[in-house]
Amino acid sequence: MTDNSALPPYPPPLSEAQLDELKTHAVDWALAHGLVVRAPTSSGASPAESAVPAVTHAPVALFPSPFPRKLFEQALVLQPLFNELVDNVARDHEFLTEVMDSLAKVDDFTGRLYDIYKRVHEEGISQSISLGLHRSDYLLHVPADAPNTEPVLQQVELNTIASSFSSLSHLTHDLHRFLAKRTGFFNDASLPSPDITLDALPENTSIRSIAKGIGKAWELYEVPTAVAVMIVQPGERNAFDQRWIEYKLFEEYNVPLLRLSLAEMLQQCKLNGTGKRLMRGNTEIAVVYYRAGYAPTDFPSQKEWDARLLIERSKAIKCPNIAHHLVGTKKVQQILAKSGLVERFIFDKKKAEALRASFTGLYELDDTPAGHAAAKMALENPGRFVMKPQREGGGNNIYGDDIPGHLSAMSVTERNAYILMDMIRPPQLINIMVRHGALIKGEVVSELGIYGLWLSDKGVVHLNENGGHLLRTKAANSNEGGVAAGFAVLDSPLLI
Ligand code: ADP
Ligand code: MG
Ligand code: MG
């Protein structure tokens, strides 16, 4: 970052008493406005005690974190291009088959998803409408050997399934606005640049965007009595982020949304005759939106796999369909970074270049000369890399110095289930995080997510836009960034 020494200190230096007042405002505003998660159940609680509904505030940053406006805008511009890329890749059967044939051999979970893909491909796809509600995540990068250069935007990953926090992210923006106005503790004079005002907190459409995608898909389905289903994990703590989608969908599109686990889906729903309409009793399901089904733990038995197949075979619009789901794997991300691959799917040279500019180094770890060279590079210089399996939800990656031990213990075949990625090094800032009612001050880094809305039918694109943003902030010394996984807090960008 540039030299900030001439600027006012940020966050503003408040007294203990002021910080405490700010925290009380933050926590109570969060509780009053549904910026909440279910409280963890204590292990000693009786069944009667556990049945009492209990919530706690979502973990949040006390102050919005400064973020370069130019790079924020760059991420917004990229989103429709990524949406288009995902759909074009998902419709390329030859490409997906080639990638997944080899990945399925080394990764059971992806292999089982791919079995579903193959099954419906053979049988014939019963729904041509694709609904994508993605989130592309970025870190800013400053090279370790050139700390004074301007940061650049680098993509961490692109999520095509269960992209969470669109509702709570929006509420965090509202919280920061409220705190700024109500307390005056971070007035304009204390913002990181003299010409910055609170208008630097950008509008966020994210609380409406997922509902918009589901609502517009429901309209295309053209069955006025049909409902939407959200596939949820049993015991989900992040239930209110999801409930806000349900409420917005009902308020704005008059569409009821049911929450079902995969096991409940199998138990309660079936296909109706040759039309393959997905029915729950007499109620038809128009859209199935997954907030579960991305991790092996979501499939404890064959029942859940049967439910996933049932949905995929049906006429319901799935978000994501199995092809979009597979395009979200880290392996596809790595392959798309190879020379000429983005260009295979995005013909416009400028668009392809813009996408590429957000990629960091991505390498295969397979049994090819390139794979061996990447493994050698990681063993010699592990601090420069992150190793990633085909998993979602946080907590799965292997970082820096942990890489050699893992790599050496793996056969070359096993390595193929992972990809290698350059370590992105975001600039560090100071902020204060509020978690379980306590303040944690320290050096932090932020990860920006941009939601993407895509809705298409046989080459006709009905929706292709960005759907608002998410900023997650974590302690600078923590590798991972998930909020639900307990590493990060919800934040909002203060554009500088
Ligand atoms: P998941 O699908 O489990 O969320 P990610 O690829 O997003 O997997 O990795 C989880 C977290 O690990 C990210 O939120 C980020 O904080 C960190 N991370 C991932 N890739 C990199 C990278 N290349 N450089 C630095 N940090 C990374
Ligand atoms: Mg992910
Ligand atoms: Mg992630």
Coordinates of C-alpha atoms and ligand atoms in Angstrom, one line a residue:
M1 CA 0.0 0.0 0.0
T2 CA 1.0 3.6 -0.3
D3 CA 2.6 5.5 2.6
N4 CA -0.3 6.2 5.0
S5 CA 1.8 8.1 7.6
A6 CA 0.3 11.5 6.7
L7 CA -3.3 10.3 7.0
P8 CA -5.4 10.1 10.2
P9 CA -5.1 6.9 12.1
Y10 CA -7.6 4.2 11.2
P11 CA -9.5 2.8 12.9
P12 CA -9.7 5.9 15.1
P13 CA -8.0 5.7 18.5
L14 CA -10.9 5.4 20.9
S15 CA -10.8 5.0 24.7
E16 CA -11.8 1.7 26.3
A17 CA -15.1 3.2 27.3
Q18 CA -15.9 4.4 23.8
L19 CA -15.0 1.0 22.3
D20 CA -17.2 -0.6 24.8
E21 CA -20.1 1.7 23.9
L22 CA -19.5 1.0 20.2
K23 CA -19.4 -2.8 20.8
T24 CA -22.7 -2.6 22.8
H25 CA -24.3 -0.7 19.9
A26 CA -22.9 -3.2 17.4
V27 CA -24.1 -6.3 19.3
D28 CA -27.6 -5.0 20.1
W29 CA -28.1 -3.6 16.6
A30 CA -27.1 -7.0 15.2
L31 CA -29.5 -8.8 17.5
A32 CA -32.3 -6.4 16.8
H33 CA -31.9 -6.6 13.0
G34 CA -31.4 -10.3 12.4
L35 CA -27.6 -10.1 11.9
V36 CA -27.5 -13.3 13.9
V37 CA -26.6 -17.0 13.9
R38 CA -28.0 -19.8 16.1
A39 CA -26.1 -20.0 19.4
P40 CA -24.0 -23.1 19.7
T41 CA -25.7 -25.7 21.9
S42 CA -23.8 -26.3 25.1
S43 CA -22.9 -30.0 25.5
G44 CA -24.4 -30.3 29.0
A45 CA -27.8 -28.9 28.0
S46 CA -31.0 -31.0 28.6
P47 CA -33.3 -31.7 25.7
A48 CA -35.7 -29.1 27.1
E49 CA -32.9 -26.5 27.3
S50 CA -31.7 -27.2 23.8
A51 CA -35.3 -26.7 22.5
V52 CA -35.3 -23.1 23.6
P53 CA -34.5 -21.0 20.5
A54 CA -31.3 -19.1 21.1
V55 CA -29.3 -16.7 18.8
T56 CA -26.2 -14.7 19.0
H57 CA -24.8 -11.9 16.9
A58 CA -22.8 -12.9 13.8
P59 CA -19.1 -12.2 14.2
V60 CA -18.4 -8.7 12.7
A61 CA -15.7 -6.2 12.3
L62 CA -16.3 -3.1 14.4
F63 CA -15.1 -0.8 11.6
P64 CA -15.5 -1.2 7.9
S65 CA -12.1 -2.1 6.4
P66 CA -10.5 0.2 3.8
F67 CA -10.4 -1.4 0.3
P68 CA -9.1 0.2 -3.0
R69 CA -12.1 1.5 -5.0
K70 CA -10.5 0.7 -8.3
L71 CA -10.0 -3.0 -7.4
F72 CA -13.5 -3.3 -5.9
E73 CA -14.9 -1.9 -9.2
Q74 CA -12.7 -4.3 -11.2
A75 CA -14.2 -7.2 -9.3
L76 CA -17.7 -6.0 -10.0
V77 CA -17.0 -5.8 -13.7
L78 CA -15.5 -9.3 -13.8
Q79 CA -18.6 -11.0 -12.3
P80 CA -20.8 -11.2 -15.4
L81 CA -17.7 -12.5 -17.3
F82 CA -17.2 -15.2 -14.7
N83 CA -20.9 -16.1 -14.9
E84 CA -20.6 -16.5 -18.6
L85 CA -17.4 -18.5 -18.3
V86 CA -19.1 -20.9 -15.8
D87 CA -22.0 -21.6 -18.0
N88 CA -20.0 -22.0 -21.2
V89 CA -17.7 -24.5 -19.4
A90 CA -20.7 -26.4 -17.9
R91 CA -22.2 -26.8 -21.4
D92 CA -19.0 -28.3 -22.9
H93 CA -19.6 -32.0 -22.3
E94 CA -16.3 -33.0 -23.9
F95 CA -14.2 -30.7 -21.7
L96 CA -16.0 -31.7 -18.5
T97 CA -15.8 -35.4 -19.3
E98 CA -12.0 -35.2 -19.9
V99 CA -11.4 -33.3 -16.6
M100 CA -13.7 -35.4 -14.5
D101 CA -12.7 -38.8 -15.9
S102 CA -9.2 -38.3 -14.5
L103 CA -10.3 -36.5 -11.3
A104 CA -12.9 -39.2 -10.5
K105 CA -10.1 -41.8 -10.2
V106 CA -8.5 -39.9 -7.3
D107 CA -11.3 -38.2 -5.6
D108 CA -14.3 -40.3 -4.5
F109 CA -16.6 -37.4 -3.6
T110 CA -16.2 -35.6 -7.0
G111 CA -16.4 -39.1 -8.6
R112 CA -19.8 -39.6 -7.2
L113 CA -21.0 -36.2 -8.3
Y114 CA -19.7 -37.0 -11.7
D115 CA -21.6 -40.3 -11.7
I116 CA -24.8 -38.2 -11.3
Y117 CA -23.6 -36.0 -14.2
K118 CA -23.1 -39.0 -16.4
R119 CA -26.4 -40.6 -15.5
V120 CA -28.5 -37.5 -16.4
H121 CA -26.5 -36.9 -19.5
E122 CA -27.2 -40.4 -20.8
E123 CA -30.9 -40.2 -19.7
G124 CA -31.4 -36.7 -21.2
I125 CA -31.4 -33.4 -19.3
S126 CA -35.1 -32.7 -18.3
Q127 CA -34.6 -29.0 -17.6
S128 CA -32.8 -26.6 -20.0
I129 CA -33.0 -23.6 -17.6
S130 CA -29.7 -23.0 -15.7
L131 CA -29.7 -20.9 -12.5
G132 CA -26.3 -19.9 -11.2
L133 CA -25.9 -18.0 -7.9
H134 CA -22.1 -17.8 -7.6
R135 CA -19.6 -16.0 -5.5
S136 CA -16.1 -15.2 -6.8
D137 CA -13.7 -14.5 -4.0
Y138 CA -10.6 -12.3 -4.1
L139 CA -7.6 -11.3 -2.1
L140 CA -5.4 -8.3 -2.8
H141 CA -1.9 -9.2 -3.5
V142 CA 1.4 -7.4 -2.9
P143 CA 4.5 -9.3 -3.8
A144 CA 6.7 -10.1 -0.7
D145 CA 9.8 -8.8 -2.5
A146 CA 8.2 -5.5 -3.6
P147 CA 6.1 -4.4 -0.6
N148 CA 5.6 -0.8 -1.9
T149 CA 3.9 -1.7 -5.1
E150 CA 0.2 -1.1 -5.6
P151 CA -1.9 -4.2 -4.7
V152 CA -3.6 -6.2 -7.5
L153 CA -6.8 -8.3 -7.3
Q154 CA -6.3 -12.0 -7.4
Q155 CA -9.1 -14.6 -7.4
V156 CA -9.0 -17.2 -4.6
E157 CA -11.8 -19.4 -5.9
L158 CA -15.2 -19.3 -7.6
N159 CA -18.1 -20.9 -5.7
T160 CA -20.9 -22.3 -7.7
I161 CA -22.8 -24.0 -4.8
A162 CA -24.1 -22.7 -1.5
S163 CA -22.4 -19.3 -1.6
S164 CA -23.4 -18.0 1.8
F165 CA -23.6 -14.7 3.7
S166 CA -25.4 -12.6 1.1
S167 CA -28.0 -11.6 3.7
L168 CA -25.7 -11.1 6.6
S169 CA -23.2 -9.2 4.5
H170 CA -25.9 -6.7 3.5
L171 CA -26.8 -6.3 7.2
T172 CA -23.2 -5.7 8.1
H173 CA -23.1 -2.8 5.7
D174 CA -26.2 -1.4 7.4
L175 CA -24.6 -1.9 10.8
H176 CA -21.5 0.0 9.8
R177 CA -23.6 2.9 8.5
F178 CA -25.6 3.0 11.7
L179 CA -22.5 2.9 13.9
A180 CA -20.9 5.7 12.0
K181 CA -23.9 8.0 12.1
R182 CA -25.1 7.1 15.6
T183 CA -21.9 7.2 17.6
G184 CA -19.8 9.8 15.6
F185 CA -16.9 7.8 16.8
F186 CA -15.6 7.3 13.3
N187 CA -16.4 10.7 11.8
D188 CA -15.0 11.8 8.5
A189 CA -11.9 13.3 10.1
S190 CA -10.8 9.9 11.2
L191 CA -11.3 8.1 7.9
P192 CA -8.2 6.9 6.1
S193 CA -8.0 9.7 3.6
P194 CA -9.2 13.3 4.1
D195 CA -11.4 13.3 1.0
I196 CA -13.3 10.1 2.0
T197 CA -16.8 10.3 3.5
L198 CA -19.2 7.6 4.5
D199 CA -20.4 7.6 0.9
A200 CA -17.4 5.3 0.6
L201 CA -19.5 2.5 2.0
P202 CA -20.9 1.1 -1.3
E203 CA -24.5 0.1 -1.7
N204 CA -24.9 -3.6 -1.3
T205 CA -27.7 -5.4 -3.2
S206 CA -26.8 -8.8 -1.8
I207 CA -29.8 -9.3 0.5
R208 CA -32.1 -9.3 -2.5
S209 CA -29.9 -11.0 -5.1
I210 CA -30.3 -14.7 -4.2
A211 CA -34.1 -14.2 -3.9
K212 CA -34.0 -12.4 -7.2
G213 CA -32.3 -15.4 -8.9
I214 CA -34.7 -17.9 -7.4
G215 CA -37.8 -15.7 -8.1
K216 CA -36.9 -15.1 -11.7
A217 CA -36.2 -18.8 -12.3
W218 CA -39.6 -19.6 -10.6
E219 CA -41.3 -17.2 -13.1
L220 CA -39.7 -19.0 -16.0
Y221 CA -40.9 -22.3 -14.7
E222 CA -44.5 -21.1 -15.3
V223 CA -46.4 -23.1 -12.7
P224 CA -48.1 -20.5 -10.4
T225 CA -48.8 -23.0 -7.6
A226 CA -45.2 -24.3 -7.5
V227 CA -42.8 -23.6 -4.6
A228 CA -39.1 -23.4 -4.1
V229 CA -37.0 -25.7 -1.9
M230 CA -33.8 -24.9 0.0
I231 CA -31.7 -27.9 0.7
V232 CA -30.2 -27.4 4.1
Q233 CA -27.9 -29.1 6.5
P234 CA -29.6 -30.5 9.6
G235 CA -28.8 -28.3 12.6
E236 CA -27.5 -25.4 10.4
R237 CA -26.4 -22.5 12.6
N238 CA -26.2 -20.0 9.8
A239 CA -30.0 -20.4 9.4
F240 CA -30.9 -16.6 9.4
D241 CA -28.7 -15.7 6.5
Q242 CA -30.8 -18.3 4.7
R243 CA -34.2 -17.2 6.2
W244 CA -33.7 -13.7 4.8
I245 CA -33.6 -15.3 1.3
E246 CA -36.9 -17.0 2.1
Y247 CA -38.5 -13.8 3.4
K248 CA -37.3 -11.7 0.5
L249 CA -38.5 -14.4 -2.0
F250 CA -41.9 -14.4 -0.4
E251 CA -42.2 -10.6 -0.1
E252 CA -41.0 -9.8 -3.6
Y253 CA -42.1 -12.8 -5.6
N254 CA -44.8 -14.4 -3.4
V255 CA -43.0 -17.7 -3.7
P256 CA -43.0 -20.0 -0.6
L257 CA -39.7 -21.6 0.1
L258 CA -39.5 -24.9 2.0
R259 CA -36.4 -26.0 4.0
L260 CA -35.6 -29.7 3.5
S261 CA -32.5 -31.8 4.2
L262 CA -31.4 -34.2 1.5
A263 CA -32.8 -37.1 3.6
E264 CA -36.1 -35.3 3.9
M265 CA -36.2 -34.6 0.2
L266 CA -35.9 -38.4 -0.5
Q267 CA -38.5 -39.3 2.1
Q268 CA -41.1 -36.7 1.1
C269 CA -40.7 -36.1 -2.6
K270 CA -40.9 -38.1 -5.8
L271 CA -41.0 -37.7 -9.6
N272 CA -44.4 -37.4 -11.2
G273 CA -44.5 -39.9 -14.2
T274 CA -42.9 -39.2 -17.5
G275 CA -42.8 -35.4 -17.0
K276 CA -40.4 -35.8 -14.1
R277 CA -42.0 -33.1 -12.2
L278 CA -40.6 -33.0 -8.6
M279 CA -43.6 -33.3 -6.3
R280 CA -44.0 -33.1 -2.6
G281 CA -47.5 -34.5 -2.2
N282 CA -49.6 -32.4 -4.6
T283 CA -47.1 -29.5 -4.5
E284 CA -44.8 -29.1 -7.4
I285 CA -41.2 -27.9 -6.8
A286 CA -40.0 -25.3 -9.4
V287 CA -36.6 -24.5 -8.0
V288 CA -34.2 -26.4 -5.8
Y289 CA -31.5 -24.2 -4.2
Y290 CA -28.7 -26.0 -2.4
R291 CA -27.2 -24.7 0.8
A292 CA -25.9 -28.2 1.5
G293 CA -24.5 -31.0 -0.7
Y294 CA -21.1 -29.5 -1.2
A295 CA -19.1 -31.6 1.3
P296 CA -18.8 -35.4 1.9
T297 CA -20.3 -34.9 5.4
D298 CA -23.5 -33.8 3.7
F299 CA -23.9 -37.4 2.4
P300 CA -23.7 -39.6 5.5
S301 CA -25.6 -42.5 3.7
Q302 CA -26.8 -43.6 0.3
K303 CA -30.1 -41.8 1.0
E304 CA -28.5 -38.4 0.5
W305 CA -26.9 -39.5 -2.8
D306 CA -30.3 -40.9 -3.9
A307 CA -31.9 -37.5 -3.1
R308 CA -29.2 -35.6 -5.1
L309 CA -29.9 -37.9 -8.1
L310 CA -33.7 -37.6 -7.7
I311 CA -33.4 -33.8 -7.9
E312 CA -31.0 -33.8 -10.8
R313 CA -33.2 -36.1 -12.8
S314 CA -36.2 -33.9 -12.2
K315 CA -37.6 -31.1 -14.2
A316 CA -37.0 -28.7 -11.3
I317 CA -34.6 -25.8 -11.9
K318 CA -31.5 -26.6 -9.8
C319 CA -29.1 -24.2 -8.3
P320 CA -26.6 -25.4 -9.2
N321 CA -27.3 -28.1 -11.7
I322 CA -24.7 -30.9 -11.5
A323 CA -22.6 -29.4 -14.4
H324 CA -22.4 -26.0 -12.7
H325 CA -21.5 -27.7 -9.5
L326 CA -18.5 -29.5 -11.1
V327 CA -17.3 -26.4 -12.8
G328 CA -16.8 -25.0 -9.2
T329 CA -14.1 -27.5 -8.4
K330 CA -10.6 -26.3 -7.8
K331 CA -9.4 -28.6 -10.6
V332 CA -11.4 -26.8 -13.2
Q333 CA -10.1 -23.4 -11.8
Q334 CA -6.6 -24.7 -12.3
I335 CA -7.2 -26.0 -15.8
L336 CA -8.8 -22.8 -16.9
A337 CA -5.7 -20.9 -15.9
K338 CA -3.7 -22.9 -18.6
S339 CA -2.8 -21.1 -21.7
G340 CA -5.6 -20.8 -24.2
L341 CA -8.3 -22.3 -22.0
V342 CA -10.3 -19.2 -21.0
E343 CA -10.1 -18.3 -24.7
R344 CA -11.8 -21.6 -25.6
F345 CA -14.9 -20.5 -23.6
I346 CA -14.8 -16.7 -23.9
F347 CA -14.2 -15.6 -27.5
D348 CA -13.9 -11.8 -26.8
K349 CA -10.2 -11.3 -26.3
K350 CA -10.6 -8.3 -24.0
K351 CA -13.0 -10.2 -21.7
A352 CA -10.7 -13.2 -21.6
E353 CA -7.7 -11.0 -20.8
A354 CA -9.7 -9.3 -18.0
L355 CA -10.5 -12.6 -16.5
R356 CA -6.9 -13.8 -16.8
A357 CA -5.6 -10.8 -15.1
S358 CA -7.3 -11.9 -11.8
F359 CA -5.7 -15.4 -11.9
T360 CA -2.7 -16.1 -9.8
G361 CA -0.3 -19.0 -10.5
L362 CA -2.2 -22.4 -10.5
Y363 CA -0.5 -25.7 -11.1
E364 CA -1.4 -29.3 -11.6
L365 CA 0.1 -31.9 -9.3
D366 CA -0.5 -34.9 -11.6
D367 CA 1.8 -37.5 -13.2
T368 CA 2.9 -35.3 -16.1
P369 CA 6.2 -33.4 -16.5
A370 CA 4.4 -30.2 -15.5
G371 CA 2.9 -31.9 -12.4
H372 CA 6.3 -33.2 -11.4
A373 CA 7.9 -29.7 -11.9
A374 CA 5.2 -28.2 -9.8
A375 CA 5.7 -30.7 -7.0
K376 CA 9.4 -30.0 -7.1
M377 CA 8.8 -26.3 -6.9
A378 CA 6.6 -26.7 -3.9
L379 CA 9.1 -28.9 -2.1
E380 CA 11.9 -26.4 -2.7
N381 CA 10.0 -23.3 -1.8
P382 CA 6.8 -24.3 0.1
G383 CA 6.3 -20.8 1.6
R384 CA 5.2 -19.5 -1.8
F385 CA 2.3 -22.0 -2.2
V386 CA -1.1 -23.3 -1.0
M387 CA -2.2 -26.9 -1.8
K388 CA -5.9 -27.5 -2.2
P389 CA -8.1 -30.5 -2.4
Q390 CA -11.5 -30.6 -4.2
R391 CA -13.4 -29.5 -1.1
E392 CA -15.6 -26.6 0.0
G393 CA -16.5 -24.9 3.2
G394 CA -13.1 -24.0 4.6
G395 CA -10.5 -25.7 6.6
N396 CA -9.3 -28.1 4.0
N397 CA -6.1 -26.5 2.5
I398 CA -2.5 -27.2 3.2
Y399 CA -0.3 -24.1 3.6
G400 CA 3.4 -23.3 3.1
D401 CA 5.7 -25.3 5.4
D402 CA 3.0 -28.0 5.9
I403 CA 3.2 -28.8 2.2
P404 CA 6.4 -30.9 2.0
G405 CA 5.3 -33.3 4.7
H406 CA 2.0 -33.9 3.0
L407 CA 3.4 -34.1 -0.5
S408 CA 6.1 -36.5 0.4
A409 CA 3.6 -38.8 2.1
M410 CA 1.4 -39.0 -1.0
S411 CA 1.7 -41.2 -4.1
V412 CA 1.8 -39.4 -7.4
T413 CA -1.8 -40.6 -8.0
E414 CA -3.0 -39.1 -4.7
R415 CA -1.4 -35.8 -5.5
N416 CA -3.6 -35.5 -8.5
A417 CA -6.6 -34.9 -6.2
Y418 CA -5.0 -31.6 -5.3
I419 CA -4.0 -28.4 -7.1
L420 CA -1.1 -26.1 -6.2
M421 CA -1.7 -22.4 -6.1
D422 CA 0.6 -19.3 -5.5
M423 CA 0.2 -17.9 -2.0
I424 CA -1.6 -14.6 -2.3
R425 CA -0.3 -12.0 0.2
P426 CA -2.8 -9.4 1.1
P427 CA -1.8 -6.1 2.7
Q428 CA -2.4 -6.0 6.4
L429 CA -4.6 -3.5 8.2
I430 CA -5.6 -2.9 11.8
N431 CA -9.2 -3.5 12.8
I432 CA -11.2 -4.8 15.8
M433 CA -13.3 -7.9 15.5
V434 CA -16.3 -8.6 17.7
R435 CA -16.9 -12.3 18.3
H436 CA -19.1 -13.7 21.1
G437 CA -19.5 -10.2 22.5
A438 CA -15.7 -9.8 22.9
L439 CA -13.3 -7.4 21.1
I440 CA -10.3 -8.8 19.4
K441 CA -7.9 -6.1 18.1
G442 CA -5.1 -6.8 15.7
E443 CA -3.6 -7.0 12.2
V444 CA -6.2 -8.3 9.8
V445 CA -6.6 -9.1 6.1
S446 CA -9.8 -9.0 4.1
E447 CA -11.3 -11.3 1.4
L448 CA -13.8 -9.7 -1.1
G449 CA -16.6 -11.8 -2.5
I450 CA -18.8 -10.8 -5.4
Y451 CA -22.1 -12.6 -5.9
G452 CA -23.0 -13.5 -9.4
L453 CA -26.5 -14.0 -10.8
W454 CA -27.0 -16.1 -13.9
L455 CA -30.2 -17.4 -15.5
S456 CA -30.3 -18.8 -19.0
D457 CA -32.4 -21.1 -21.1
K458 CA -31.1 -22.7 -24.4
G459 CA -28.8 -19.8 -25.3
V460 CA -31.1 -17.1 -24.1
V461 CA -29.6 -15.2 -21.2
H462 CA -32.2 -13.9 -18.8
L463 CA -29.9 -12.7 -16.0
N464 CA -26.2 -12.0 -16.0
E465 CA -25.2 -9.5 -13.3
N466 CA -23.3 -9.0 -10.1
G467 CA -25.4 -9.5 -7.0
G468 CA -23.7 -7.4 -4.4
H469 CA -20.6 -8.1 -2.3
L470 CA -19.2 -9.7 0.9
L471 CA -16.1 -8.7 2.8
R472 CA -14.7 -11.2 5.3
T473 CA -11.9 -10.1 7.6
K474 CA -9.6 -12.4 9.5
A475 CA -6.5 -12.2 11.7
A476 CA -3.5 -11.7 9.5
N477 CA -1.8 -14.8 11.0
S478 CA -4.7 -17.1 10.2
N479 CA -4.4 -19.0 6.9
E480 CA -8.1 -19.7 6.4
G481 CA -10.9 -17.2 5.9
G482 CA -14.3 -18.9 6.5
V483 CA -16.8 -17.1 8.8
A484 CA -18.9 -20.2 9.5
A485 CA -15.7 -22.2 10.0
G486 CA -14.8 -19.7 12.8
F487 CA -11.8 -18.0 11.1
A488 CA -13.2 -14.7 9.9
V489 CA -15.8 -12.0 10.7
L490 CA -18.3 -10.2 8.4
D491 CA -17.1 -6.8 7.3
S492 CA -17.9 -4.2 4.8
P493 CA -15.6 -2.3 2.4
L494 CA -14.7 1.4 3.0
L495 CA -13.6 2.4 -0.5
I496 CA -10.4 4.4 -0.6
Ligands
ADP1 P1 -13.1 -23.1 0.3 O1 -13.8 -23.6 -0.9 O2 -12.9 -24.2 1.3 O3 -13.6 -21.8 0.9 P2 -10.8 -21.6 -0.6 O4 -10.0 -21.8 -1.8 O5 -11.6 -20.4 -0.5 O6 -11.6 -22.9 -0.2 O7 -9.7 -21.5 0.6 C1 -10.1 -21.2 2.0 C2 -9.4 -20.0 2.5 O8 -8.0 -20.2 2.4 C3 -9.7 -18.7 1.7 O9 -10.8 -18.0 2.2 C4 -8.4 -17.9 2.0 O10 -8.4 -17.2 3.2 C5 -7.3 -19.0 2.1 N1 -6.7 -19.1 0.8 C6 -7.1 -19.9 -0.3 N2 -6.3 -19.8 -1.3 C7 -5.3 -19.0 -1.0 C8 -4.1 -18.5 -1.7 N3 -3.8 -18.8 -2.9 N4 -3.4 -17.6 -1.0 C9 -3.7 -17.2 0.2 N5 -4.7 -17.6 0.9 C10 -5.5 -18.5 0.3
MG2 MG -15.4 -22.6 -1.9
MG3 MG -13.6 -20.0 -0.1

